[in-house]
Coordinates of C-alpha atoms and ligand atoms in Angstrom, one line a residue:
M681 CA 4.2 19.4 -11.4
R682 CA 4.7 16.0 -10.6
R683 CA 7.8 14.4 -12.4
G684 CA 8.7 11.1 -10.8
K685 CA 6.3 8.3 -10.5
F686 CA 4.2 6.9 -7.8
I687 CA 4.0 3.3 -7.2
T688 CA 2.2 1.2 -3.8
F689 CA 2.2 -2.4 -3.5
E690 CA -0.2 -3.7 -0.8
G691 CA -1.5 -7.0 -0.2
I692 CA -3.1 -9.1 3.4
D693 CA -0.5 -9.2 5.6
G694 CA 2.1 -11.9 5.5
A695 CA 1.6 -11.4 1.9
G696 CA 5.2 -11.0 1.3
K697 CA 5.8 -7.3 -0.2
S698 CA 8.1 -6.3 1.6
T699 CA 10.7 -8.7 0.5
H700 CA 9.9 -7.7 -2.7
L701 CA 9.6 -3.8 -2.3
A702 CA 14.0 -3.9 -2.1
W703 CA 14.1 -5.8 -5.4
L704 CA 12.1 -3.0 -6.8
A705 CA 14.5 0.3 -5.4
S706 CA 17.2 -1.4 -6.3
F707 CA 16.2 -1.8 -10.3
L708 CA 14.6 1.3 -10.3
R709 CA 18.7 3.4 -8.7
D710 CA 20.3 0.4 -11.3
K711 CA 18.5 2.6 -13.9
E712 CA 20.0 6.1 -12.2
L713 CA 16.6 7.0 -10.8
E714 CA 16.4 9.1 -7.3
V715 CA 13.8 6.4 -5.4
I716 CA 12.1 6.9 -2.4
V717 CA 11.1 4.1 -0.4
T718 CA 8.2 5.1 2.3
R719 CA 5.5 3.0 4.2
E720 CA 1.8 3.7 5.6
P721 CA 0.4 4.9 7.8
G722 CA 3.8 5.8 8.7
G723 CA 5.9 7.6 5.9
T724 CA 6.5 11.0 8.6
A725 CA 7.4 11.8 11.5
L726 CA 4.3 12.8 12.9
G727 CA 2.9 9.9 11.2
E728 CA 5.1 6.9 12.5
Q729 CA 3.2 8.1 15.9
L730 CA 0.0 7.9 14.4
R731 CA 1.8 3.7 13.1
Q732 CA 2.2 3.0 17.0
L733 CA -1.0 4.5 18.0
L734 CA -3.1 2.4 15.4
L735 CA -0.8 -0.7 15.4
D736 CA -1.1 -0.9 19.5
H737 CA -3.4 -3.8 20.3
R738 CA -4.1 -2.6 23.5
Q739 CA -5.5 0.9 21.6
A740 CA -8.8 -0.3 20.8
M741 CA -10.5 2.4 18.9
H742 CA -13.9 2.8 16.8
A743 CA -13.2 1.7 12.9
E744 CA -13.9 5.2 11.6
T745 CA -11.9 7.0 14.2
E746 CA -9.2 3.9 12.5
A747 CA -10.5 5.3 8.8
L748 CA -9.5 9.2 9.7
L749 CA -6.1 8.5 11.9
M750 CA -5.4 6.5 8.9
F751 CA -6.2 9.0 6.2
A752 CA -4.0 11.5 8.9
A753 CA -1.7 9.9 8.5
R754 CA -1.5 9.7 4.4
R755 CA -2.7 13.7 4.7
E756 CA 0.9 14.1 6.0
H757 CA 2.9 12.6 3.6
L758 CA 1.7 13.3 1.0
A759 CA 2.6 16.7 2.1
K760 CA 6.2 16.2 3.4
V761 CA 7.2 12.8 1.3
I762 CA 5.9 12.1 -1.5
L763 CA 4.6 14.8 -3.7
P764 CA 8.0 17.5 -3.1
A765 CA 9.8 13.5 -4.1
L766 CA 7.3 13.8 -7.1
E767 CA 8.2 17.2 -8.1
R768 CA 12.4 16.9 -8.2
G769 CA 11.5 14.0 -10.6
A770 CA 12.5 11.3 -8.0
W771 CA 10.6 8.1 -8.0
V772 CA 8.4 6.8 -4.2
I773 CA 7.6 3.6 -3.4
S774 CA 5.6 3.2 -0.9
D775 CA 4.5 -0.7 0.5
R776 CA 0.9 0.4 1.6
F777 CA -1.7 3.9 0.7
T778 CA -5.0 4.2 0.2
D779 CA -5.7 1.0 -1.3
A780 CA -5.1 -0.6 2.1
S781 CA -8.0 1.8 3.4
F782 CA -10.2 0.8 1.5
A783 CA -9.5 -3.1 1.8
Y784 CA -9.1 -3.2 6.2
Q785 CA -11.1 0.1 7.0
G786 CA -13.5 -0.6 4.2
G787 CA -13.8 -4.6 3.4
G788 CA -12.2 -5.6 6.6
R789 CA -14.1 -3.0 9.3
G790 CA -17.2 -2.6 7.4
V791 CA -16.7 1.0 7.2
P792 CA -18.9 2.6 3.9
A793 CA -17.1 2.7 0.5
A794 CA -18.5 6.7 0.1
R795 CA -17.1 7.8 3.1
L796 CA -13.6 5.8 1.9
E797 CA -14.4 7.9 -1.1
I798 CA -15.0 11.4 0.8
L799 CA -12.1 11.5 2.8
E800 CA -9.9 10.1 -0.5
Q801 CA -10.9 12.6 -2.0
W802 CA -10.2 15.6 0.7
V803 CA -6.8 14.1 0.8
Q804 CA -5.4 13.8 -2.6
E805 CA -7.9 15.4 -4.9
R806 CA -7.0 13.6 -8.2
F807 CA -4.1 12.0 -7.0
F808 CA -3.7 8.6 -7.4
P809 CA -0.3 6.3 -7.0
D810 CA 0.5 5.2 -10.8
L811 CA 1.2 1.5 -10.9
T812 CA -0.1 -0.3 -8.0
V813 CA 1.0 -4.2 -7.2
Y814 CA -1.5 -6.4 -4.9
F815 CA 0.8 -9.0 -4.2
D816 CA -2.4 -12.0 -4.0
V817 CA -2.6 -14.5 -1.0
P818 CA -5.1 -16.8 0.4
V819 CA -5.8 -16.5 4.0
T820 CA -4.3 -19.6 5.4
I821 CA -0.8 -18.9 3.7
S822 CA -0.7 -15.2 4.8
R823 CA -1.5 -16.6 7.8
Q824 CA 1.7 -18.4 9.0
R825 CA 3.4 -16.8 7.7
V826 CA 2.9 -14.1 9.6
Q827 CA 2.7 -16.3 12.8
S828 CA 6.4 -17.5 12.4
A829 CA 7.5 -14.1 11.4
R830 CA 6.8 -12.1 15.4
V831 CA 4.4 -10.4 18.0
A832 CA 1.1 -10.3 16.0
D833 CA 0.1 -6.2 16.0
R834 CA -4.0 -5.0 16.1
F835 CA -4.5 -6.3 12.7
E836 CA -2.9 -9.1 12.4
L837 CA -4.7 -10.9 15.9
E838 CA -8.3 -10.9 13.7
P839 CA -9.7 -13.6 13.1
D840 CA -9.3 -15.4 9.7
L841 CA -13.0 -14.1 8.5
F842 CA -11.9 -10.1 8.8
F843 CA -8.6 -11.3 6.3
E844 CA -10.9 -12.6 3.9
R845 CA -13.6 -9.8 3.7
V846 CA -10.1 -7.6 3.4
R847 CA -8.5 -10.1 0.5
Q848 CA -11.7 -9.7 -1.2
A849 CA -12.0 -5.8 -1.4
Y850 CA -8.5 -5.9 -2.4
L851 CA -9.8 -7.9 -5.6
Q852 CA -13.0 -5.8 -5.7
R853 CA -10.5 -2.4 -6.1
A854 CA -8.3 -4.9 -8.8
S855 CA -10.9 -5.7 -10.4
Q856 CA -12.7 -1.7 -10.8
F857 CA -9.2 0.2 -11.6
P858 CA -7.2 -2.9 -14.1
E859 CA -5.0 -0.5 -15.1
R860 CA -3.1 0.7 -11.7
I861 CA -3.4 -2.5 -9.8
K862 CA -1.4 -5.2 -11.0
V863 CA -2.3 -8.5 -9.5
V864 CA 0.3 -10.8 -8.3
D865 CA -0.1 -14.4 -7.0
G866 CA 2.0 -14.1 -4.4
S867 CA 1.5 -18.2 -3.3
L868 CA 4.0 -18.9 -5.8
P869 CA 7.7 -20.4 -5.1
L870 CA 9.8 -16.3 -3.9
A871 CA 11.3 -16.3 -7.4
E872 CA 8.3 -16.9 -9.5
V873 CA 7.0 -14.1 -7.6
R874 CA 9.5 -12.3 -8.8
T875 CA 9.3 -12.5 -12.2
A876 CA 5.8 -11.5 -12.0
L877 CA 6.5 -8.8 -10.8
A878 CA 9.4 -8.4 -12.5
E879 CA 6.9 -8.1 -15.6
A880 CA 4.9 -6.3 -14.9
V881 CA 7.2 -3.2 -13.9
E882 CA 9.2 -3.8 -17.1
E883 CA 5.5 -3.5 -18.7
F884 CA 4.8 0.0 -16.9
W885 CA 8.9 1.1 -17.3
S886 CA 9.2 0.3 -21.2
S887 CA 5.8 3.5 -21.7
H888 CA 6.9 5.5 -18.7
A889 CA 10.5 5.3 -18.2
P890 CA 11.9 9.5 -17.7
S891 CA 12.9 11.0 -21.5
R892 CA 16.6 12.3 -20.9
Ligands
LIG931 P1 2.3 -3.8 7.7 O1 2.1 -3.0 6.2 O2 2.0 -4.6 7.6 O3 3.6 -3.7 8.3 P2 4.9 -4.9 8.4 O4 4.4 -5.3 7.5 O5 5.3 -4.6 10.3 O6 3.7 -5.6 9.5 O7 1.5 -2.8 8.9 C1 0.3 -2.2 9.0 C2 -0.8 -3.0 8.9 O8 -2.0 -1.7 8.6 C3 -1.4 -3.5 8.3 O9 -2.2 -4.1 9.1 C4 -3.0 -3.1 7.2 C5 -2.6 -1.5 8.2 N1 -3.9 -0.5 7.5 C6 -4.6 -0.9 7.5 O10 -5.7 -0.6 8.2 N2 -5.1 0.7 6.5 C7 -4.5 1.8 6.0 O11 -4.9 2.5 5.4 C8 -3.0 0.9 6.5 C9 -2.3 1.9 5.2 C10 -2.5 0.1 6.2

C-alpha cells in the first residue's frame, strides 16, 4: 500500500533545484502533511557512503560500475526510506532519482538505455515517481552557477559537452513521459521559476490531495 506521493527534482548541476526543494517542502508541510526530504545518490547511511565514492574526483570508475552503484544506493534508499515513508502516508521529495541515471550514466557516459532499463526494472519493478519537476537550463548558465559555488565533484569536472548530452537526455526523457515530468525553465529569474513550479505543484495537488 502506497498512501503518500513521491516527487522528484531533476536538472543538470547548477540548474537551481535545491533552492526550490525547500520551498516545496514548506508548501506541503503547510498542508499538514508529513514531508520527507531526501536525495540521491544518498538518503541512507550506506547510500551516503556510496555517494562519497561516486562524487570523489580521485576515484575513477567504469561507466557501468557507476551505473550499478547508483542503482545499489537506490535499492537501499527505496527499501529503508522511500517505501516505508510512502506506506505510512508521508510525502517524499527526492533531490534526483532514476531520471538522473538515464541522463548522466545514459546520456553523459553512454551506458545503453536498455541496460539502465534492466536495472530500473530490477530495483523498482513498477515503482515510478508520481511527479517529477525537471529544471531546464542551458549548459553555459549552469556552468557559471557551479563555478561560483564550491570545489567541483567528479561530475562537475566533466566538460561542457558532457552536460550537453546530459541535458539532451533529460529533455528526451521529459518528452517520453510528459504526464509525469514537468519541465520548468530554470534560466528565468528565481521568482519566475518559483511561479512556474508553483503552477505545476498546484495542478498536481488539485488531483492528488489526500481525502480527509
Ligand atoms: P547533486 O545532486 O548535484 O548534489 P550537489 O548539489 O550537492 O552537487 O550531485 C549529485 C551528482 O550525482 C550529480 O552530478 C548527478 C549525479 N548523479 C548521477 O550521475 N546519476 C544518478 O543516478 C544520480 C541520482 C546522480
